[in-house]
């Protein structure tokens, strides 16, 4: 039985969706704001997220980005925003589907079935602990020695990519294209500078890194 996380600030709509999904064999959990959505997605074994973009505390697109920082769980947007630019922004942020309000129950159920078929195995984690620091992928933060380590957006993007591929070699080209774009695929000097910065912030001994390893001429590997 799939667990659906419903993120909807209008209580009446959320309750109606929850009842209807239960009637069709789904488990459903409802939250009314973005912060609670990110916490629930990280703590619960959620299979699918059904997300309204117009939330009281943050834009739904930021919720999508937050979840995509650590998980590939299917995200279906349900929104009253009909503009193509809104759809493009949500899909580019990582949404799998976009349904405009009002919508029919049959359509929503069909979208849920399609999302379930596309979903891969659920083996993701929201946090990764090492002997020296904790990477909170859901919260997009690093905790070391009881305090938060400040990373720049670029440093975080590099670290996130390496952590999500922990134990595996990630090529220089893959990092450069995913973090900076295809035009920077050969700019390896950028990468060396940022890896050095990450080591200074995270490693006990940056000159003898325990977690951020260089594979000469090939790329980098993160070892927890």
N, CA and C of each residue as an Amber inpcrd file, in Angstrom:
protein
   672
   0.8450000  -1.1950000   0.0000000   0.0000000   0.0000000   0.0000000
   0.8750000   1.2380000   0.0000000   0.7770000   2.0660000  -1.0360000
   1.6100000   3.2510000  -1.1550000   1.2130000   4.3180000  -0.1460000
   2.2140000   4.9760000   0.4320000   1.9670000   6.1100000   1.3190000
   2.1370000   7.3950000   0.5320000   1.0780000   8.1920000   0.4820000
   1.0820000   9.4590000  -0.2460000   1.1450000  10.5950000   0.7680000
   2.0990000  11.4900000   0.5930000   2.1960000  12.6930000   1.4170000
   1.4730000  13.8190000   0.6870000   0.3890000  14.3130000   1.2800000
  -0.3940000  15.4000000   0.6940000   0.0410000  16.7040000   1.3510000
   0.5260000  17.6290000   0.5530000   0.9740000  18.9290000   1.0680000
  -0.0160000  19.9670000   0.5490000  -0.9340000  20.3760000   1.4150000
  -2.0420000  21.2480000   1.0230000  -2.4760000  22.0620000   2.2310000
  -2.4670000  23.4100000   2.0850000  -2.7940000  24.2520000   3.2360000
  -4.2910000  24.4610000   3.4200000  -5.1190000  24.1200000   2.4330000
  -6.5710000  24.2110000   2.6020000  -7.0580000  22.9010000   3.2080000
  -7.4200000  22.9690000   4.4900000  -7.7300000  21.7600000   5.2560000
  -8.8600000  20.9440000   4.6330000  -9.8670000  21.6170000   4.0920000
 -11.0080000  20.8960000   3.5260000 -10.5860000  20.0740000   2.3040000
  -9.7510000  20.6700000   1.4520000  -9.2670000  19.9480000   0.2680000
  -8.3710000  18.7880000   0.6870000  -7.4780000  19.0440000   1.6470000
  -6.5710000  17.9950000   2.1050000  -7.3360000  16.8190000   2.6900000
  -8.3640000  17.1190000   3.4860000  -9.1540000  16.0510000   4.1090000
  -9.9080000  15.2530000   3.0520000 -10.4840000  15.9370000   2.0780000
 -11.2190000  15.2420000   1.0150000 -10.2910000  14.3270000   0.2220000
  -9.1060000  14.8070000  -0.0810000  -8.1390000  13.9820000  -0.8090000
  -7.7340000  12.7730000   0.0130000  -7.5150000  12.9850000   1.3050000
  -7.1090000  11.8920000   2.1710000  -8.1840000  10.8040000   2.2160000
  -9.4430000  11.1970000   2.3570000 -10.5510000  10.2320000   2.4180000
 -10.6560000   9.4540000   1.1070000 -10.5830000  10.1870000  -0.0060000
 -10.7190000   9.5340000  -1.3110000  -9.5540000   8.5860000  -1.6040000
  -8.3510000   8.9650000  -1.2140000  -7.2100000   8.0890000  -1.4410000
  -7.3000000   6.8340000  -0.5800000  -7.7510000   7.0010000   0.6630000
  -7.9490000   5.8350000   1.5220000  -8.9540000   4.8800000   0.8920000
 -10.0100000   5.4440000   0.3230000 -11.0570000   4.6150000  -0.2880000
 -10.5380000   3.8320000  -1.4960000  -9.4390000   4.2880000  -2.0860000
  -8.8840000   3.6120000  -3.2630000  -7.5750000   2.8870000  -2.9550000
  -7.3670000   2.5590000  -1.6950000  -6.2610000   1.6850000  -1.3400000
  -4.9430000   2.3380000  -1.0100000  -4.9270000   3.6650000  -0.8610000
  -3.6950000   4.3660000  -0.5040000  -3.6980000   4.7330000   0.9720000
  -2.5110000   4.7810000   1.5590000  -2.3430000   5.4660000   2.8340000
  -2.0510000   6.9240000   2.5140000  -2.5330000   7.8330000   3.3500000
  -2.3210000   9.2550000   3.0600000  -2.0080000  10.0070000   4.3460000
  -0.9760000  10.8340000   4.2610000  -0.5680000  11.7010000   5.3580000
  -0.6720000  13.1300000   4.8610000  -1.2800000  14.0210000   5.6530000
  -1.4600000  15.4080000   5.2250000  -0.6560000  16.3610000   6.1030000
  -0.0620000  17.3690000   5.4710000   0.5960000  18.4760000   6.1640000
   0.1790000  19.7690000   5.4680000   0.2710000  20.8830000   6.1870000
  -0.2580000  22.1290000   5.6560000   0.7520000  23.1820000   5.2830000
   2.0540000  22.8880000   5.3980000   3.0520000  23.8820000   5.0200000
   4.3240000  23.1930000   4.5420000   5.2240000  23.9870000   3.9680000
   6.4250000  23.4450000   3.3710000   7.3960000  22.8460000   4.3660000
   7.5780000  23.5070000   5.5160000   8.5200000  23.0030000   6.5130000
   8.1070000  21.6250000   7.0080000   6.8100000  21.4590000   7.2850000
   6.3230000  20.1540000   7.7370000   6.4260000  19.1110000   6.6260000
   6.2650000  19.5520000   5.3790000   6.3960000  18.6250000   4.2540000
   7.8070000  18.0650000   4.1720000   8.8120000  18.9280000   4.3090000
  10.2010000  18.4750000   4.2370000  10.5370000  17.5390000   5.3910000
  10.0240000  17.8530000   6.5850000  10.2660000  16.9860000   7.7390000
   9.5990000  15.6310000   7.5480000   8.3450000  15.6320000   7.0880000
   7.6110000  14.3810000   6.9070000   8.2510000  13.5100000   5.8370000
   8.6850000  14.1260000   4.7420000   9.3070000  13.3640000   3.6600000
  10.6100000  12.7150000   4.1220000  11.3100000  13.3870000   5.0360000
  12.5840000  12.8500000   5.5270000  12.3780000  11.7580000   6.5720000
  11.2880000  11.8460000   7.3370000  11.0890000  10.9280000   8.4550000
  10.2380000   9.7170000   8.1000000   9.3330000   9.8680000   7.1480000
   8.3970000   8.8020000   6.8010000   8.8420000   8.0730000   5.5380000
   8.5020000   6.8020000   5.3920000   8.8000000   6.0780000   4.1410000
   7.7920000   6.4400000   3.0550000   7.8630000   7.6890000   2.5900000
   6.8740000   8.2120000   1.6300000   7.1470000   7.6600000   0.2370000
   6.0750000   7.2610000  -0.4700000   6.2040000   6.7500000  -1.8340000
   5.9780000   7.8300000  -2.8830000   5.0060000   8.7240000  -2.6310000
   4.6490000   9.7700000  -3.5910000   4.2770000  11.0300000  -2.8200000
   4.6790000  12.1830000  -3.3310000   4.2800000  13.4690000  -2.7520000
   3.3020000  14.1490000  -3.7060000   2.1780000  14.5970000  -3.1540000
   1.2080000  15.3990000  -3.9110000   1.2650000  16.7950000  -3.3110000
   1.6950000  17.7670000  -4.0980000   2.1250000  19.0640000  -3.5560000
   1.3860000  20.2350000  -4.1800000   0.8220000  21.0870000  -3.3200000
   0.2860000  22.3800000  -3.7580000   1.4350000  23.3930000  -3.7230000
   1.5180000  24.2450000  -4.7220000   2.6090000  25.2230000  -4.7630000
   2.3720000  26.4180000  -3.8490000   1.1060000  26.7790000  -3.6250000
   0.7950000  27.9730000  -2.8360000   0.7060000  27.6770000  -1.3590000
   1.8470000  27.5780000  -0.6940000   1.8910000  27.2480000   0.7310000
   2.1280000  28.4980000   1.5620000   1.7340000  28.4900000   2.8350000
   1.8120000  29.7140000   3.6370000   3.2120000  30.1260000   4.0520000
   4.1520000  29.1790000   4.1190000   5.4770000  29.5170000   4.6360000
   6.5700000  29.5630000   3.5740000   6.3730000  28.8960000   2.4520000
   7.3740000  28.9160000   1.3860000   6.7160000  28.5020000   0.0850000
   7.3790000  28.8000000  -1.0130000   6.8530000  28.3880000  -2.3120000
   7.0390000  26.8890000  -2.4730000   6.0430000  26.2370000  -3.0810000
   6.1350000  24.8030000  -3.2820000   7.3360000  24.3760000  -4.1010000
   7.8160000  25.2490000  -4.9760000   9.0020000  24.9260000  -5.7700000
  10.2060000  24.7100000  -4.8540000  10.2850000  25.4660000  -3.7630000
  11.3840000  25.2790000  -2.8200000  11.2610000  23.9360000  -2.0920000
  10.0370000  23.4740000  -1.8920000   9.8330000  22.1490000  -1.3000000
  10.3480000  21.0770000  -2.2600000  10.0340000  21.2420000  -3.5460000
  10.5270000  20.2970000  -4.5540000  12.0490000  20.2410000  -4.5230000
  12.6740000  21.4080000  -4.5170000  14.1470000  21.4470000  -4.5150000
  14.7040000  20.8060000  -3.2470000  14.0390000  21.0370000  -2.1260000
  14.4920000  20.4530000  -0.8710000  14.4560000  18.9320000  -0.8990000
  13.3690000  18.3760000  -1.4050000  13.2560000  16.9170000  -1.4980000
  14.2460000  16.3560000  -2.5090000  14.3920000  17.0550000  -3.6280000
  15.3080000  16.5730000  -4.6620000  16.7700000  16.6090000  -4.2170000
  17.0460000  17.3350000  -3.1250000  18.4090000  17.3460000  -2.6030000
  18.8610000  15.9820000  -2.1090000  17.8910000  15.0770000  -1.8320000
  18.2970000  13.7660000  -1.3100000  17.4580000  12.6080000  -1.8210000
  16.3510000  12.8940000  -2.4950000  15.4430000  11.8130000  -2.8700000
  14.9090000  11.9650000  -4.2890000  14.6100000  10.8170000  -4.9110000
  13.9680000  10.7860000  -6.2250000  12.5120000  10.3470000  -6.1390000
  11.9230000  10.4120000  -4.9500000  10.5190000  10.0190000  -4.8000000
   9.6450000  10.8450000  -5.7500000   8.6350000  10.2370000  -6.3850000
   7.7860000  10.9800000  -7.3180000   7.0770000  12.1510000  -6.6380000
   7.0280000  13.2790000  -7.3270000   6.3390000  14.4770000  -6.8390000
   5.3300000  14.9180000  -7.8940000   4.0590000  14.9540000  -7.5100000
   3.0010000  15.4330000  -8.3880000   2.5230000  16.7770000  -7.8650000
   2.5950000  17.7980000  -8.6830000   2.1340000  19.1310000  -8.2980000
   0.6530000  19.2650000  -8.6290000  -0.1190000  19.7540000  -7.6500000
  -1.5160000  20.1350000  -7.8630000  -1.6010000  21.6210000  -7.5730000
  -1.8830000  22.4260000  -8.5770000  -1.7970000  23.8690000  -8.3650000
  -2.8470000  24.6230000  -9.1550000  -3.2560000  25.7530000  -8.5970000
  -4.1630000  26.6540000  -9.3110000  -3.4100000  27.5450000 -10.2870000
  -2.0910000  27.4680000 -10.2910000  -1.2890000  28.2610000 -11.2220000
  -1.3090000  27.5960000 -12.5980000  -1.8700000  28.2920000 -13.5680000
  -2.0450000  27.7190000 -14.9010000  -0.9810000  28.1820000 -15.8890000
  -0.1630000  29.1500000 -15.5180000   0.8150000  29.7080000 -16.4530000
   1.8950000  28.7050000 -16.8280000   2.3170000  28.7560000 -18.0670000
   3.3440000  27.8190000 -18.5310000   4.6560000  28.0300000 -17.7940000
   4.9570000  29.2780000 -17.3980000   6.2120000  29.5320000 -16.6910000
   6.2200000  28.8560000 -15.3240000   5.0410000  28.7810000 -14.6700000
   4.9540000  28.0970000 -13.3800000   5.1880000  26.6010000 -13.5520000
   4.6010000  26.0370000 -14.6090000   4.7830000  24.6090000 -14.8720000
   6.2500000  24.3020000 -15.1810000   6.8620000  25.1250000 -16.0030000
   8.2670000  24.9090000 -16.3690000   9.1580000  24.9830000 -15.1310000
   8.9150000  25.9760000 -14.2720000   9.7380000  26.1310000 -13.0700000
   9.6160000  24.9120000 -12.1610000   8.3810000  24.4270000 -11.9490000
   8.1740000  23.2680000 -11.0830000   8.8080000  22.0140000 -11.6640000
   8.6320000  21.8040000 -12.9670000   9.2030000  20.6190000 -13.6060000
  10.7270000  20.6830000 -13.6290000  11.2800000  21.8640000 -13.8880000
  12.7300000  22.0120000 -13.8730000  13.3020000  21.8000000 -12.4760000
  12.5230000  22.1350000 -11.4490000  12.9870000  21.9470000 -10.0660000
  13.0020000  20.4750000  -9.6750000  12.2500000  19.6430000 -10.4350000
  12.2780000  18.2080000 -10.1400000  10.9290000  17.5440000 -10.0020000
   9.8280000  18.2860000 -10.2330000   8.5050000  17.6540000 -10.1840000
   8.3700000  16.6510000 -11.3310000   7.6380000  15.5720000 -11.0860000
   7.4230000  14.5460000 -12.1090000   6.1670000  14.7960000 -12.9290000
   5.2120000  15.5250000 -12.3630000   3.9420000  15.7440000 -13.0420000
   3.3360000  17.0440000 -12.5160000   2.4340000  17.6220000 -13.2970000
   1.8250000  18.9100000 -12.9350000   0.3500000  18.8610000 -13.3320000
  -0.5160000  18.9900000 -12.3500000  -1.9660000  18.9540000 -12.5730000
  -2.5530000  20.2740000 -12.0940000  -3.3560000  20.9100000 -12.9380000
  -3.9500000  22.1870000 -12.5500000  -5.3020000  21.9700000 -11.8780000
  -5.5940000  22.8220000 -10.8870000  -6.8880000  22.8080000 -10.2140000
  -7.8990000  23.6090000 -11.0370000  -9.1730000  23.2100000 -11.0170000
  -9.7230000  21.9990000 -10.3890000  -9.3770000  20.7520000 -11.1830000
  -9.3890000  19.6150000 -10.5060000  -9.0430000  18.3590000 -11.1460000
 -10.0330000  17.2880000 -10.6890000 -10.1740000  16.2430000 -11.4710000
 -11.0570000  15.1400000 -11.1150000 -10.3070000  14.0560000 -10.3680000
 -11.0170000  13.3200000  -9.5280000 -10.4070000  12.2510000  -8.7530000
  -9.8260000  11.1740000  -9.6700000 -10.5420000  10.8360000 -10.7300000
 -10.0480000   9.8060000 -11.6490000  -8.7140000  10.2010000 -12.2650000
  -8.5700000  11.4880000 -12.6010000  -7.3070000  11.9510000 -13.1690000
  -6.1880000  11.8330000 -12.1460000  -6.4530000  12.2570000 -10.9000000
  -5.4280000  12.1640000  -9.8600000  -5.0080000  10.7180000  -9.6320000
  -5.9760000   9.8030000  -9.5800000  -5.6510000   8.3920000  -9.3650000
  -4.8040000   7.8410000 -10.5120000  -5.1240000   8.2600000 -11.7340000
  -4.3400000   7.8130000 -12.8930000  -2.9140000   8.3380000 -12.7970000
  -2.7580000   9.5900000 -12.3640000  -1.4200000  10.1690000 -12.2260000
  -0.6340000   9.4410000 -11.1250000  -1.3180000   9.0730000 -10.0400000
  -0.6620000   8.3350000  -8.9630000  -0.2130000   6.9540000  -9.4380000
  -1.0500000   6.2950000 -10.2070000  -0.6730000   4.9750000 -10.7230000
   0.5450000   5.0870000 -11.6430000   0.5490000   6.1160000 -12.4880000
   1.6830000   6.3140000 -13.3950000   2.9570000   6.6070000 -12.6090000
   2.8460000   7.4300000 -11.5660000   4.0140000   7.7570000 -10.7390000
   4.5370000   6.5170000 -10.0300000   3.6270000   5.6620000  -9.5730000
   4.0400000   4.4280000  -8.8940000   4.7950000   3.5080000  -9.8360000
   4.3660000   3.4520000 -11.0850000   5.0470000   2.5900000 -12.0580000
   6.4520000   3.0860000 -12.3580000   6.6210000   4.4100000 -12.3570000
   7.9320000   4.9770000 -12.6960000   8.9030000   4.9690000 -11.5230000
   8.3760000   4.8490000 -10.3150000   9.2190000   4.9770000  -9.1220000
  10.2330000   3.8540000  -9.0440000  11.4510000   4.2080000  -8.6760000
  12.4990000   3.2110000  -8.4860000  12.4830000   2.6850000  -7.0670000
  13.4550000   1.8420000  -6.7200000  13.5290000   1.3170000  -5.3590000
  13.7650000   2.4250000  -4.3430000  13.1480000   2.2710000  -3.1680000
  13.2370000   3.3170000  -2.1500000  14.3300000   2.9660000  -1.1520000
  15.5470000   3.3940000  -1.4710000  16.6700000   3.0860000  -0.5910000
  17.4430000   4.3480000  -0.2150000  16.7900000   5.4910000  -0.3170000
  17.4650000   6.7600000  -0.0520000  17.4560000   7.0940000   1.4390000
  18.4120000   7.8920000   1.8480000  18.4650000   8.3560000   3.2270000
  18.5010000   9.8730000   3.2350000  17.9150000  10.4580000   4.2680000
  17.8760000  11.9110000   4.3750000  19.1120000  12.4800000   5.0390000
  19.8280000  11.6580000   5.7990000  21.0660000  12.1050000   6.4480000
  22.1410000  11.0430000   6.2740000  23.3770000  11.4910000   6.2710000
  24.5110000  10.5700000   6.1960000  25.5160000  10.9840000   7.2590000
  25.8610000  10.0480000   8.1330000  26.7720000  10.3390000   9.2320000
  28.1640000   9.7880000   8.9340000  29.1620000  10.6060000   9.1890000
  30.5460000  10.1620000   9.1480000  31.1090000  10.2670000  10.5680000
  32.3400000   9.8600000  10.7290000  32.9660000   9.9630000  12.0480000
  33.2240000  11.4070000  12.4410000  33.2340000  12.3190000  11.4490000
  33.6140000  13.7050000  11.7240000  32.4810000  14.7150000  11.5860000
  31.4540000  14.4010000  10.7810000  30.3670000  15.3500000  10.5640000
  29.1360000  14.6120000  10.0520000  28.0050000  15.3070000  10.0520000
  26.7390000  14.7550000   9.5730000  26.2600000  15.5910000   8.3960000
  25.9330000  14.9330000   7.2980000  25.3770000  15.6070000   6.1280000
  23.8660000  15.4350000   6.1620000  23.1410000  16.5270000   6.3370000
  21.6760000  16.5170000   6.3420000  21.2070000  16.8960000   4.9430000
  20.9430000  15.8900000   4.1060000  20.5490000  16.1510000   2.7350000
  19.1770000  16.7910000   2.6490000  18.2850000  16.4140000   3.5470000
  16.9440000  17.0010000   3.5350000  16.9700000  18.4660000   3.9530000
  17.7510000  18.7670000   4.9830000  17.8340000  20.1390000   5.4690000
  18.8840000  20.9820000   4.7890000  19.6720000  20.3500000   3.9030000
  20.7470000  21.0280000   3.1780000  21.7190000  21.7280000   4.1360000
  22.2480000  20.9440000   5.0740000  23.2020000  21.5270000   6.0080000
  24.1760000  20.4600000   6.5030000  25.2910000  20.9430000   7.0410000
  26.3330000  20.0930000   7.6030000  26.4830000  20.4380000   9.0780000
  26.5430000  19.4100000   9.9150000  26.7670000  19.6190000  11.3450000
  28.0880000  18.9580000  11.7180000  28.9710000  19.7480000  12.3320000
  30.2890000  19.2560000  12.7430000  30.6020000  19.8130000  14.1260000
  30.9880000  18.9290000  15.0340000  31.3260000  19.3380000  16.4080000
  30.1840000  20.1240000  17.0520000  28.9620000  19.7250000  16.7770000
  27.7990000  20.3470000  17.3960000  27.3280000  21.6440000  16.7650000
  28.0300000  22.1310000  15.7430000  27.6370000  23.3800000  15.0900000
  27.4840000  23.1890000  13.5930000  26.7880000  24.1250000  12.9800000
  26.5470000  24.0400000  11.5460000  27.7160000  24.6260000  10.7680000
  28.1540000  23.9150000   9.7440000  29.2180000  24.3830000   8.8580000
  28.5860000  25.1330000   7.6920000  29.0250000  26.3460000   7.4690000
  28.4690000  27.1600000   6.3900000  29.1290000  26.8170000   5.0650000
  28.3250000  26.3980000   4.1070000  28.8170000  26.1270000   2.7650000
  28.1860000  27.1000000   1.7790000  28.9260000  27.4500000   0.7570000
  28.3410000  28.2420000  -0.3240000  27.4300000  27.3290000  -1.1480000
  26.5010000  27.8960000  -1.9320000  25.6500000  27.0510000  -2.7750000
  26.4440000  26.1170000  -3.6870000  27.5430000  26.6000000  -4.2570000
  28.3500000  25.7450000  -5.1370000  29.0220000  24.6320000  -4.3510000
  29.5650000  24.9530000  -3.1790000  30.1690000  23.9110000  -2.3380000
  29.1460000  22.8500000  -1.9860000  27.9330000  23.2920000  -1.6220000
  26.8860000  22.3250000  -1.2730000  26.5340000  21.4500000  -2.4730000
  26.3960000  22.0200000  -3.6450000  26.0190000  21.2450000  -4.8290000
  27.0570000  20.1700000  -5.1480000  28.3280000  20.5110000  -5.0040000
  29.3900000  19.5240000  -5.2340000  29.3170000  18.4170000  -4.1930000
  29.2230000  18.8190000  -2.9210000  29.1920000  17.8270000  -1.8460000
  27.9690000  16.9230000  -1.9770000  26.8230000  17.5000000  -2.2830000
  25.5940000  16.7100000  -2.4210000  25.7460000  15.6400000  -3.4960000
  26.3330000  16.0210000  -4.6270000  26.5360000  15.0630000  -5.7120000
  27.4560000  13.9330000  -5.2720000  28.5220000  14.2600000  -4.5710000
  29.4440000  13.2380000  -4.1120000  28.8150000  12.3400000  -3.0490000
  28.0630000  12.9390000  -2.1250000  27.4390000  12.1610000  -1.0550000
  26.3930000  11.2060000  -1.6090000  25.6120000  11.6680000  -2.5840000
  24.5860000  10.8100000  -3.1710000  25.1910000   9.6700000  -3.9800000
  26.4930000   9.7700000  -4.2590000  27.2190000   8.6890000  -4.9330000
  28.3230000   8.1450000  -4.0320000  28.0570000   8.1340000  -2.7330000
  29.0760000   7.7400000  -1.7560000  29.7020000   6.3980000  -2.1130000
  31.0490000   6.3730000  -2.0520000  31.7880000   5.1670000  -2.3470000
  32.0770000   4.9510000  -3.8230000  31.4990000   5.7750000  -4.6850000
  31.6910000   5.6300000  -6.1260000  32.4640000   6.8180000  -6.6830000
  33.2620000   6.5430000  -7.6960000  33.9920000   7.6070000  -8.3720000
  33.0170000   8.4700000  -9.1670000  33.1050000   9.7900000  -8.9750000
  32.3220000  10.7440000  -9.7750000  33.3240000  11.5200000 -10.6140000
  33.1810000  11.4480000 -11.9210000  34.1800000  12.0460000 -12.8040000
  34.1830000  13.5740000 -12.6970000  35.3210000  14.1530000 -13.0460000
  35.4310000  15.6120000 -13.0600000  34.3870000  16.2090000 -14.0000000
  34.2390000  15.6130000 -15.1670000  33.2870000  16.1400000 -16.1480000
  31.8630000  16.0880000 -15.6360000  31.5100000  15.0030000 -14.9520000
  30.1520000  14.8880000 -14.4150000  29.8720000  15.9850000 -13.3950000
  30.8360000  16.2320000 -12.5090000  30.6410000  17.2800000 -11.4990000
  30.5360000  18.6460000 -12.1620000  31.4380000  18.9280000 -13.0760000
  31.4600000  20.2410000 -13.7280000  30.1700000  20.5070000 -14.5060000
  29.6990000  19.5180000 -15.2480000  28.4910000  19.7380000 -16.0510000
  27.2510000  19.8320000 -15.1940000  27.1810000  19.0580000 -14.1120000
  25.9910000  19.0930000 -13.2670000  25.9460000  20.3290000 -12.3760000
  27.1020000  20.8090000 -11.9550000  27.1260000  21.9590000 -11.0340000
  27.2050000  23.2800000 -11.7880000  28.0520000  23.3390000 -12.8320000
  28.2360000  24.6000000 -13.5560000  27.5560000  24.6350000 -14.9260000
  27.4140000  23.4740000 -15.5650000  26.8280000  23.4360000 -16.9000000
  27.8050000  22.8930000 -17.9260000  27.2700000  22.5010000 -19.0780000
  28.0700000  21.8540000 -20.1160000  29.2360000  22.7210000 -20.5910000
  29.0570000  24.0370000 -20.5870000  30.1110000  24.9300000 -21.0730000
  31.3610000  24.8810000 -20.2000000  31.2440000  24.3400000 -18.9830000
  32.3780000  24.3140000 -18.0540000  32.9760000  22.9180000 -17.9050000
  32.6610000  22.0200000 -18.8300000  33.0580000  20.6190000 -18.6920000
  34.5650000  20.4090000 -18.5910000  35.3640000  21.3570000 -19.0890000
  36.8210000  21.1930000 -19.0630000  37.5130000  22.1100000 -18.0550000
  36.7410000  22.8630000 -17.2900000  37.3170000  23.8420000 -16.3550000
  37.6810000  23.1830000 -15.0260000  38.6220000  22.2670000 -15.0590000
  38.9460000  21.4850000 -13.8620000  39.5450000  22.3220000 -12.7370000
  40.0830000  23.4900000 -13.0720000  40.6550000  24.3280000 -12.0080000
  39.5870000  24.8040000 -11.0420000  38.3660000  25.0510000 -11.5460000
  37.2660000  25.4250000 -10.6590000  37.0590000  24.3480000  -9.5970000
  37.0650000  23.1240000 -10.0670000  36.7800000  22.0020000  -9.1900000
  37.8500000  21.8410000  -8.1180000  39.0920000  21.9770000  -8.5030000
  40.1810000  21.8340000  -7.5260000  40.0640000  22.8610000  -6.4120000
  39.6990000  24.0870000  -6.7680000  39.5530000  25.1440000  -5.7670000
  38.4350000  24.8090000  -4.7750000  37.3010000  24.3710000  -5.2990000
  36.1620000  24.1000000  -4.4200000  36.3570000  22.8480000  -3.5780000
  36.9960000  21.8290000  -4.1280000  37.2890000  20.6320000  -3.3340000
  38.2320000  20.9900000  -2.1920000  39.2150000  21.8460000  -2.4580000
  40.1380000  22.2810000  -1.4130000  39.3820000  23.0330000  -0.3150000
  38.4090000  23.8700000  -0.7160000  37.6080000  24.6020000   0.2780000
  36.7790000  23.6440000   1.1220000  36.1900000  22.6400000   0.4890000
  35.3980000  21.6640000   1.2370000  36.2640000  20.8950000   2.2260000
  37.4660000  20.5400000   1.8120000  38.3580000  19.8280000   2.7230000
  38.7280000  20.6810000   3.9270000  38.9830000  21.9720000   3.6930000
  39.3270000  22.8570000   4.8180000  38.1810000  22.9640000   5.8050000
  36.9550000  22.9240000   5.3130000  35.7910000  23.0820000   6.1830000
  35.3680000  21.7810000   6.8700000  35.6320000  20.6320000   6.2240000
  35.0660000  19.3820000   6.7170000  36.0860000  18.3860000   7.2540000
  37.2480000  18.3210000   6.6590000  38.2240000  17.3130000   7.0470000
  38.9850000  17.7210000   8.3130000  39.3110000  16.7330000   9.1520000
  40.1400000  17.0080000  10.3260000  41.5350000  17.4290000   9.9010000
  42.0430000  16.7500000   8.8790000  43.3580000  17.0800000   8.3290000
  43.2100000  17.2270000   6.8160000  43.0130000  18.4410000   6.3250000
  42.7870000  18.6340000   4.8800000  43.9170000  18.0930000   4.0030000
  45.1330000  18.0190000   4.5390000  46.2520000  17.5170000   3.7400000
  46.2300000  15.9940000   3.6040000  45.4720000  15.3290000   4.4860000
  45.3250000  13.8690000   4.4180000  43.8400000  13.5430000   4.5640000
  43.0490000  13.8540000   3.5380000  41.5880000  13.7420000   3.6550000
  41.1150000  12.3240000   3.9170000  40.1340000  12.2320000   4.7970000
  39.5420000  10.9400000   5.1510000  38.2820000  10.6530000   4.3380000
  37.6130000  11.7200000   3.8850000  36.3050000  11.5620000   3.2400000
  36.2780000  12.0050000   1.7830000  36.9660000  13.0580000   1.4360000
  36.9440000  13.6130000   0.0840000  38.2380000  13.2350000  -0.6350000
  38.1810000  12.1640000  -1.4120000  39.3710000  11.6100000  -2.0410000
  39.4610000  11.9960000  -3.5090000  40.6890000  12.2370000  -3.9520000
  40.9680000  12.5200000  -5.3590000  41.4190000  11.2460000  -6.0570000
  40.8080000  10.9500000  -7.1840000  41.2860000   9.8800000  -8.0620000
  41.9930000  10.5860000  -9.2150000  43.3200000  10.5930000  -9.1720000
  44.1280000  11.4190000 -10.0780000  43.7280000  11.2640000 -11.5310000
  43.4440000  12.4170000 -12.1540000  43.1090000  12.4500000 -13.5720000
  41.7130000  11.9580000 -13.9090000  40.9540000  11.5130000 -12.8950000
  39.6300000  10.9560000 -13.1670000  38.5050000  11.7210000 -12.4670000
  38.6020000  11.8800000 -11.1580000  37.5130000  12.5640000 -10.4610000
  37.6770000  12.4660000  -8.9640000  36.5470000  12.3920000  -8.2560000
  36.5550000  12.4220000  -6.8060000  35.6020000  11.3700000  -6.2470000
  35.8880000  10.9600000  -5.0270000  35.0620000   9.9490000  -4.3600000
  34.8350000  10.3560000  -2.9160000  33.5950000  10.2360000  -2.4590000
  33.2620000  10.5220000  -1.0600000  33.1490000   9.2080000  -0.3070000
  33.9320000   9.0650000   0.7570000  33.8580000   7.8910000   1.6180000
  33.3730000   8.3070000   2.9960000  32.2410000   7.7740000   3.4330000
  31.7250000   8.1330000   4.7690000  32.6640000   7.7360000   5.8890000
